[in-house]
Amino acid sequence: MTKILIIGGGYAGFYTARTLEKLLNPGEAEVTLVDARPYMTYQPFLPEVAAGSIEPRHVVVPHRRHLNTTKIVNAKVTAISNADKQVTVRPEGGEPYEIDYDILVVTIGAVSRTFPIPGIADNAIGLKAVEEAVWIRNRMMTNFDRAAGLPRGEERQRLLTFVVVGGGFAGIEGFAEMRGLATRLLKQYPEISPSEVQFHLIEAADRIMPEVSLETAKWVVEDLARRGATVHLGTQVTNAEGGVVETSKGDRYPTDVIVWTAGQMANPVLRNSDLPLEPRGRLRVRADLRAETDEGILENVWGAGDSCQVPDVTGNGLPFDGSCVPNAQHAVRQAKRLGKNIVAVLRGDAPVDYEHKPAGAVAGLGVGNGVFTNGKKSFALKGLVAWAFHRGYHGLAIPTWERKWRVFGDWWHQLWVGRDVASDGLVVSPRAFFEEYAARPKPKPAAKGDDKAPAKPAAK
């Protein structure tokens, strides 16, 4: 059978595998998916995970449960040799080995893009994985617990100061949801006044959320200000050593919660390959999602999602190269087209170009608040209606009815009993409590004449 190898199990990889499972005949091809994580993460819900509105396990889709005939390999891709038709992978705790393929599908996704700013690598955290969202939620709750027991001063203020870097969709949604969680927590901490809780979003550009109209973006900034959160435009982070965020305008914000959402880049593993890449490190692909070199099509190599430079034939692409905007809408639809194109080529038919014109953009800004704008940015909704539209769209967009049921269940329970603000931050060191009180054997006394017995101190 033809061996189809999919590297990356995010949106694009998961949906490609599902499409192939639906279209391939038994015995027509063998599909393998490689990813270090055993699940796909629905990233638009991560801000709500960070705010405690959705149970973390409900925003991930387990590969083995929802891919029935695809072989799953949980390992990290470390190198790609298309000349040898091999991918090198390394499972956690194991030795690297090679996987052979006939057809390679590159859907390895993107990672957070950072800059060599002192202190960021040591003190900041991203918002691209469910583990990061859980950490943010737990740290906020733990900080409120600690601050409530301290007198007013520098340490208490540090615990109640939160900084987000980056004013794109991920940054604004995460920032607004975190602010909403803090408002909810204040009701349970009478020792803490609202004026003590500080939220700062730092954006280098002169506006936020380029996907929406300028008028809508200004409304979002004003709405956040009304809720006690400050957006600093035209500002850069210059230092974050010791958890003290310093900006290009001379401000300093001591904190231990720095969320970095200032951009993304293709997975760096692609640079450890012989595949054709564009200057930003993404795989070069044609509109039909086949990889291409300067000489033409690279046979049996396909790509989709954030790790690929996919031409946007509708003319709505990125301004610098005309490629598709790296978002979930494109990744899911590219994957479905990619799966259909692979099957078409296997059966001797021609592939079809990917074409999709996004209907608009929607963002949640905390419970009961959101914004929506159409594709032409000529129409916008704000507030409760946009928030309901946000939840409805993403609630239906998360794959599988099993996951939809769990997410809508979380929202239904929250409607009646409120969000869950219980912290499980100690899960990162689950044995600490047991170890603190566990009995240990006493050291054996040294035998008489034992040369290893400690010498008696000399008399003074």
Coordinates of C-alpha atoms in Angstrom, one line a residue, residues 49-459:
V49 CA -9.6 27.8 29.6
A50 CA -7.3 30.4 31.1
A51 CA -10.4 32.1 32.5
G52 CA -11.9 29.0 33.9
S53 CA -15.0 29.0 31.6
I54 CA -14.1 25.7 29.9
E55 CA -12.7 22.5 31.3
P56 CA -9.2 22.1 29.8
R57 CA -9.7 18.5 28.7
H58 CA -12.7 19.5 26.7
V59 CA -10.8 21.7 24.2
V60 CA -8.5 18.8 23.1
V61 CA -9.5 16.1 20.7
P62 CA -7.7 12.8 21.3
H63 CA -6.3 11.4 18.1
R64 CA -6.8 7.7 19.0
R65 CA -10.4 8.2 19.9
H66 CA -11.4 10.1 16.8
L67 CA -9.1 8.6 14.1
N68 CA -10.1 5.0 13.6
T69 CA -7.8 3.6 10.9
T70 CA -4.9 6.1 11.1
K71 CA -1.7 4.8 12.8
I72 CA -0.7 7.2 15.6
V73 CA 2.9 7.7 16.5
N74 CA 3.5 9.9 19.6
A75 CA 7.0 11.3 18.9
K76 CA 8.7 14.5 18.0
V77 CA 9.8 15.1 14.5
T78 CA 13.5 16.0 14.5
A79 CA 14.6 15.8 10.8
I80 CA 13.1 15.4 7.3
S81 CA 14.9 13.9 4.3
N82 CA 12.7 13.9 1.3
A83 CA 15.6 12.6 -0.8
D84 CA 15.5 9.4 1.3
K85 CA 11.7 9.5 1.8
Q86 CA 12.3 9.4 5.6
V87 CA 11.4 11.4 8.6
T88 CA 13.4 11.0 11.9
V89 CA 11.3 11.0 15.1
R90 CA 12.2 10.8 18.7
P91 CA 9.7 9.5 21.2
E92 CA 9.9 10.8 24.8
G93 CA 12.4 8.7 26.7
G94 CA 13.3 6.7 23.6
E95 CA 16.0 6.7 20.9
P96 CA 15.4 8.4 17.5
Y97 CA 14.4 6.3 14.5
E98 CA 13.2 6.7 10.9
I99 CA 9.8 6.4 9.4
D100 CA 9.6 5.7 5.6
Y101 CA 6.9 7.3 3.4
D102 CA 5.7 7.5 -0.2
I103 CA 3.7 10.7 0.4
L104 CA 4.6 13.3 2.9
V105 CA 2.0 15.7 4.4
V106 CA 3.5 18.7 6.2
T107 CA 1.0 20.1 8.8
I108 CA 3.5 20.6 11.6
G109 CA 2.0 24.0 12.6
A110 CA 3.6 27.0 14.2
V111 CA 5.2 28.0 17.5
S112 CA 5.3 31.2 19.5
R113 CA 7.7 33.7 17.9
T114 CA 9.8 35.6 20.4
F115 CA 12.7 38.0 20.3
P116 CA 16.0 38.0 22.3
I117 CA 14.6 40.3 24.9
P118 CA 16.4 39.8 28.3
G119 CA 14.1 37.9 30.7
I120 CA 11.4 36.8 28.2
A121 CA 12.6 33.2 27.7
D122 CA 12.9 32.8 31.5
N123 CA 9.8 34.5 32.8
A124 CA 7.1 34.6 30.0
I125 CA 4.6 32.0 28.8
G126 CA 2.7 31.6 25.6
L127 CA -0.9 30.9 24.9
K128 CA -0.8 28.2 22.1
A129 CA -1.1 25.0 24.2
V130 CA -3.7 23.9 26.7
E131 CA -1.0 23.4 29.3
E132 CA -0.1 27.1 29.1
A133 CA -3.7 28.2 29.5
V134 CA -4.1 26.0 32.6
W135 CA -0.9 27.5 34.1
I136 CA -2.2 31.0 33.6
R137 CA -5.5 30.2 35.3
N138 CA -3.9 28.4 38.2
R139 CA -1.2 31.1 38.7
M140 CA -3.9 33.9 38.8
M141 CA -5.9 32.1 41.4
T142 CA -2.8 31.3 43.5
N143 CA -1.7 34.9 43.3
F144 CA -5.0 36.1 44.7
D145 CA -4.7 33.6 47.5
R146 CA -1.2 34.7 48.4
A147 CA -1.9 38.5 48.0
A148 CA -4.9 38.3 50.3
G149 CA -2.7 37.2 53.2
L150 CA 0.0 39.9 52.6
P151 CA 0.0 43.6 53.8
R152 CA -0.1 46.2 51.0
G153 CA 3.3 46.6 49.5
E154 CA 5.6 45.7 46.6
E155 CA 5.1 41.9 46.8
R156 CA 1.4 42.1 47.0
Q157 CA 1.2 44.5 44.1
R158 CA 3.5 42.2 42.1
L159 CA 1.2 39.3 42.6
L160 CA -1.8 41.4 41.4
T161 CA -0.2 42.7 38.3
F162 CA -0.6 40.9 35.0
V163 CA 1.0 41.7 31.6
V164 CA 0.1 40.4 28.1
V165 CA 2.4 41.2 25.2
G166 CA 0.8 41.3 21.7
G167 CA -2.4 42.8 20.5
G168 CA -3.6 40.3 18.0
F169 CA -6.7 38.1 18.4
A170 CA -5.0 35.7 20.8
G171 CA -3.6 38.5 22.9
I172 CA -6.8 40.5 23.2
E173 CA -9.0 37.5 23.9
G174 CA -6.6 36.2 26.5
F175 CA -6.2 39.6 28.1
A176 CA -10.0 40.2 28.2
E177 CA -10.7 36.8 29.6
M178 CA -8.1 37.1 32.3
R179 CA -9.5 40.5 33.3
G180 CA -12.9 38.8 33.5
L181 CA -11.6 36.1 35.8
A182 CA -10.0 38.7 38.0
T183 CA -13.3 40.5 38.3
R184 CA -15.0 37.3 39.3
L185 CA -12.3 36.5 41.9
L186 CA -12.5 39.9 43.5
K187 CA -16.0 39.0 44.8
Q188 CA -14.4 36.3 46.9
Y189 CA -11.5 38.3 48.2
P190 CA -12.8 41.3 50.3
E191 CA -9.2 41.9 51.4
I192 CA -8.3 43.0 47.9
S193 CA -9.6 46.2 46.3
P194 CA -10.3 46.5 42.6
S195 CA -7.8 49.3 42.3
E196 CA -4.9 47.0 43.4
V197 CA -5.5 44.6 40.4
Q198 CA -3.5 45.9 37.3
F199 CA -3.7 44.6 33.8
H200 CA -1.4 45.8 31.1
L201 CA -1.4 44.8 27.4
I202 CA 1.7 46.0 25.4
E203 CA 1.4 46.2 21.6
A204 CA 4.2 47.5 19.4
A205 CA 1.9 48.7 16.6
D206 CA -0.4 51.7 16.8
R207 CA -3.5 49.6 16.8
I208 CA -4.8 46.1 17.9
M209 CA -6.6 43.3 16.0
P210 CA -5.7 44.2 12.4
E211 CA -8.4 41.7 11.3
V212 CA -11.2 44.1 12.4
S213 CA -11.9 47.7 11.4
L214 CA -10.1 50.5 13.1
E215 CA -13.3 51.8 14.6
T216 CA -14.0 48.3 16.1
A217 CA -10.4 48.1 17.4
K218 CA -10.8 51.5 19.1
W219 CA -14.0 50.3 20.8
V220 CA -12.3 47.3 22.2
V221 CA -9.5 49.4 23.7
E222 CA -12.1 51.8 25.3
D223 CA -14.1 48.8 26.6
L224 CA -11.1 47.3 28.2
A225 CA -10.3 50.6 29.8
R226 CA -13.8 50.8 31.3
R227 CA -13.1 47.4 32.9
G228 CA -9.8 48.6 34.5
A229 CA -7.4 47.2 31.9
T230 CA -4.8 49.3 30.1
V231 CA -3.7 48.9 26.5
H232 CA -0.3 50.5 25.6
L233 CA 0.0 51.1 21.9
G234 CA 3.2 51.9 20.1
T235 CA 5.1 50.3 22.9
Q236 CA 7.7 47.6 23.0
V237 CA 9.0 45.4 25.8
T238 CA 12.7 46.0 26.3
N239 CA 13.5 43.9 29.4
A240 CA 11.7 41.3 31.6
E241 CA 14.6 40.2 33.9
G242 CA 13.5 39.2 37.4
G243 CA 9.9 39.4 36.3
V244 CA 10.0 43.2 35.9
V245 CA 8.6 44.2 32.6
E246 CA 10.3 47.4 31.2
T247 CA 8.9 49.2 28.2
S248 CA 10.3 51.5 25.5
K249 CA 8.3 54.3 27.2
G250 CA 10.2 53.9 30.5
D251 CA 7.4 52.1 32.4
R252 CA 8.2 49.2 34.8
Y253 CA 5.7 46.6 35.9
P254 CA 6.9 44.0 38.4
T255 CA 4.9 40.8 37.8
D256 CA 5.1 37.0 37.7
V257 CA 2.5 36.5 34.9
I258 CA 3.8 37.6 31.5
V259 CA 1.8 36.1 28.6
W260 CA 3.6 36.4 25.3
T261 CA 1.3 36.4 22.2
A262 CA 3.3 38.6 19.9
G263 CA 3.3 36.5 16.8
Q264 CA 4.1 33.0 15.6
M265 CA 6.5 31.3 13.3
A266 CA 6.6 28.0 11.4
N267 CA 7.9 25.1 13.4
P268 CA 11.8 25.4 13.2
V269 CA 12.2 21.6 12.5
L270 CA 11.4 22.5 8.8
R271 CA 14.8 24.1 8.6
N272 CA 16.3 20.8 9.4
S273 CA 15.1 19.3 6.1
D274 CA 15.7 19.4 2.4
L275 CA 12.2 20.7 1.6
P276 CA 11.7 24.0 -0.3
L277 CA 11.1 26.8 2.2
E278 CA 10.4 30.5 1.8
P279 CA 12.4 33.1 3.8
R280 CA 10.2 32.9 6.9
G281 CA 10.8 29.1 7.1
R282 CA 7.4 28.0 5.8
L283 CA 7.0 25.2 3.2
R284 CA 6.4 26.6 -0.3
V285 CA 3.2 25.1 -1.7
R286 CA 1.0 25.8 -4.7
A287 CA -2.6 26.7 -4.6
D288 CA -3.5 23.0 -4.9
L289 CA -1.4 22.4 -1.8
R290 CA 1.5 20.5 -3.5
A291 CA 5.0 21.6 -2.6
E292 CA 7.0 23.4 -5.2
T293 CA 10.6 24.3 -5.9
D294 CA 12.0 26.9 -8.4
E295 CA 11.9 24.1 -11.0
G296 CA 8.3 23.1 -10.4
I297 CA 6.2 20.7 -8.4
L298 CA 7.9 18.5 -5.8
E299 CA 6.1 15.2 -6.3
N300 CA 4.4 13.5 -3.3
V301 CA 5.0 16.3 -0.9
W302 CA 1.9 18.3 0.3
G303 CA 1.3 20.9 3.0
A304 CA -1.4 22.9 4.7
G305 CA -1.8 25.1 7.8
D306 CA 0.4 27.6 9.6
S307 CA 3.6 25.9 8.6
C308 CA 3.0 26.5 4.9
Q309 CA 2.9 29.4 2.5
V310 CA -0.4 28.8 0.8
P311 CA -1.3 31.3 -2.0
D312 CA -4.6 33.0 -1.3
V313 CA -6.3 33.0 -4.7
T314 CA -9.1 35.3 -3.4
G315 CA -6.8 38.2 -3.1
N316 CA -7.3 38.5 0.7
G317 CA -4.0 37.2 1.8
L318 CA -1.1 38.7 3.8
P319 CA 0.1 42.0 2.5
F320 CA 3.7 41.0 2.1
D321 CA 3.3 37.8 0.0
G322 CA -0.4 37.2 -0.7
S323 CA -0.4 33.9 1.3
C324 CA -3.4 32.8 3.4
V325 CA -3.7 34.3 6.9
P326 CA -2.5 31.7 9.5
N327 CA -5.8 31.0 11.3
A328 CA -8.1 28.1 12.1
Q329 CA -10.5 28.9 9.3
H330 CA -7.9 28.3 6.6
A331 CA -6.2 25.4 8.3
V332 CA -9.4 23.3 8.6
R333 CA -10.5 24.0 5.1
Q334 CA -7.1 23.5 3.6
A335 CA -6.8 20.2 5.3
K336 CA -10.1 19.0 3.8
R337 CA -9.1 20.1 0.3
L338 CA -5.7 18.5 0.8
G339 CA -7.2 15.1 1.7
K340 CA -9.4 15.2 -1.3
N341 CA -6.5 16.2 -3.6
I342 CA -4.3 13.4 -2.3
V343 CA -7.0 10.8 -3.1
A344 CA -7.6 12.4 -6.5
V345 CA -4.0 12.1 -7.5
L346 CA -3.8 8.5 -6.2
R347 CA -6.7 7.7 -8.6
G348 CA -5.2 9.5 -11.5
D349 CA -7.3 12.7 -11.3
A350 CA -6.1 16.3 -11.1
P351 CA -6.0 18.2 -7.8
V352 CA -8.1 21.3 -7.2
D353 CA -6.9 24.7 -6.0
Y354 CA -7.7 25.7 -2.5
E355 CA -10.0 28.7 -2.4
H356 CA -11.9 30.1 0.6
K357 CA -13.0 33.6 1.4
P358 CA -13.4 34.1 5.1
A359 CA -16.8 35.4 6.1
G360 CA -15.4 37.5 8.9
A361 CA -13.7 37.5 12.3
V362 CA -15.2 37.0 15.8
A363 CA -13.6 37.4 19.2
G364 CA -14.8 36.8 22.7
L365 CA -13.9 39.5 25.3
G366 CA -15.0 37.9 28.5
V367 CA -18.4 36.5 29.5
G368 CA -21.2 38.5 27.8
N369 CA -18.9 40.6 25.6
G370 CA -17.4 40.2 22.1
V371 CA -16.9 41.7 18.7
F372 CA -17.7 40.5 15.2
T373 CA -16.8 42.0 11.8
N374 CA -17.6 40.8 8.3
G375 CA -14.9 39.9 5.7
K376 CA -14.9 43.4 4.2
K377 CA -14.8 45.1 7.7
S378 CA -17.8 47.1 6.7
F379 CA -20.1 45.7 9.3
A380 CA -19.5 45.0 13.0
L381 CA -21.4 43.7 16.0
K382 CA -20.3 44.5 19.6
G383 CA -21.3 43.3 23.0
L384 CA -23.6 40.5 24.0
V385 CA -24.8 39.6 20.5
A386 CA -21.3 39.3 19.2
W387 CA -20.3 37.2 22.2
A388 CA -23.2 34.8 21.6
F389 CA -22.2 34.6 18.0
H390 CA -18.6 33.8 19.1
R391 CA -19.6 31.0 21.3
G392 CA -22.1 29.6 18.8
Y393 CA -19.5 29.6 15.9
H394 CA -16.7 28.1 17.9
G395 CA -18.9 25.7 19.8
L396 CA -20.0 24.2 16.5
A397 CA -16.6 24.4 14.9
I398 CA -14.7 22.3 17.4
P399 CA -14.5 18.8 15.8
T400 CA -16.7 15.8 16.8
W401 CA -20.0 16.0 18.5
E402 CA -18.5 14.4 21.6
R403 CA -16.4 17.5 22.1
K404 CA -19.2 19.9 21.2
W405 CA -21.4 18.2 23.9
R406 CA -18.7 18.7 26.6
V407 CA -18.0 22.4 25.7
F408 CA -21.7 23.3 25.6
G409 CA -22.2 21.4 28.8
D410 CA -19.5 23.6 30.5
W411 CA -21.2 26.8 29.3
W412 CA -24.6 25.5 30.5
H413 CA -23.3 24.7 34.0
Q414 CA -21.6 28.0 34.2
L415 CA -24.9 29.8 33.4
W416 CA -26.4 28.3 36.5
V417 CA -23.6 27.9 39.0
G418 CA -21.0 30.3 37.7
R419 CA -17.4 29.5 36.6
D420 CA -15.2 27.1 38.5
V421 CA -12.5 29.1 40.3
A422 CA -11.0 26.2 42.1
S423 CA -7.2 26.1 41.6
D424 CA -5.3 22.9 41.0
G425 CA -1.9 24.6 40.7
L426 CA -0.2 22.0 42.9
V427 CA -0.8 19.4 40.2
V428 CA 2.6 20.4 38.8
S429 CA 4.2 18.9 41.9
P430 CA 1.7 16.2 43.0
R431 CA 4.0 14.3 45.3
A432 CA 5.0 17.4 47.4
F433 CA 2.3 16.9 50.0
F434 CA 3.1 13.2 50.4
E435 CA 6.8 13.7 50.5
E436 CA 6.5 16.4 53.2
Y437 CA 5.1 14.0 55.8
A438 CA 6.4 10.6 54.5
A439 CA 8.4 8.6 57.1
R440 CA 12.0 7.8 56.0
P441 CA 14.3 5.2 57.5
K442 CA 16.7 6.5 60.1
P443 CA 20.4 6.3 59.2
K444 CA 22.1 3.2 60.6
P445 CA 24.6 3.9 63.5
A446 CA 28.2 3.3 62.6
A447 CA 29.6 0.0 63.9
K448 CA 32.5 -0.1 66.4
G449 CA 35.8 0.2 64.8
D450 CA 34.3 1.3 61.6
D451 CA 37.0 3.3 59.7
K452 CA 34.2 5.2 58.0
A453 CA 32.7 6.4 61.3
P454 CA 33.1 10.2 61.7
A455 CA 36.0 11.3 63.9
K456 CA 35.3 12.9 67.2
P457 CA 36.1 16.6 67.3
A458 CA 39.4 17.5 68.9
A459 CA 39.1 18.8 72.5

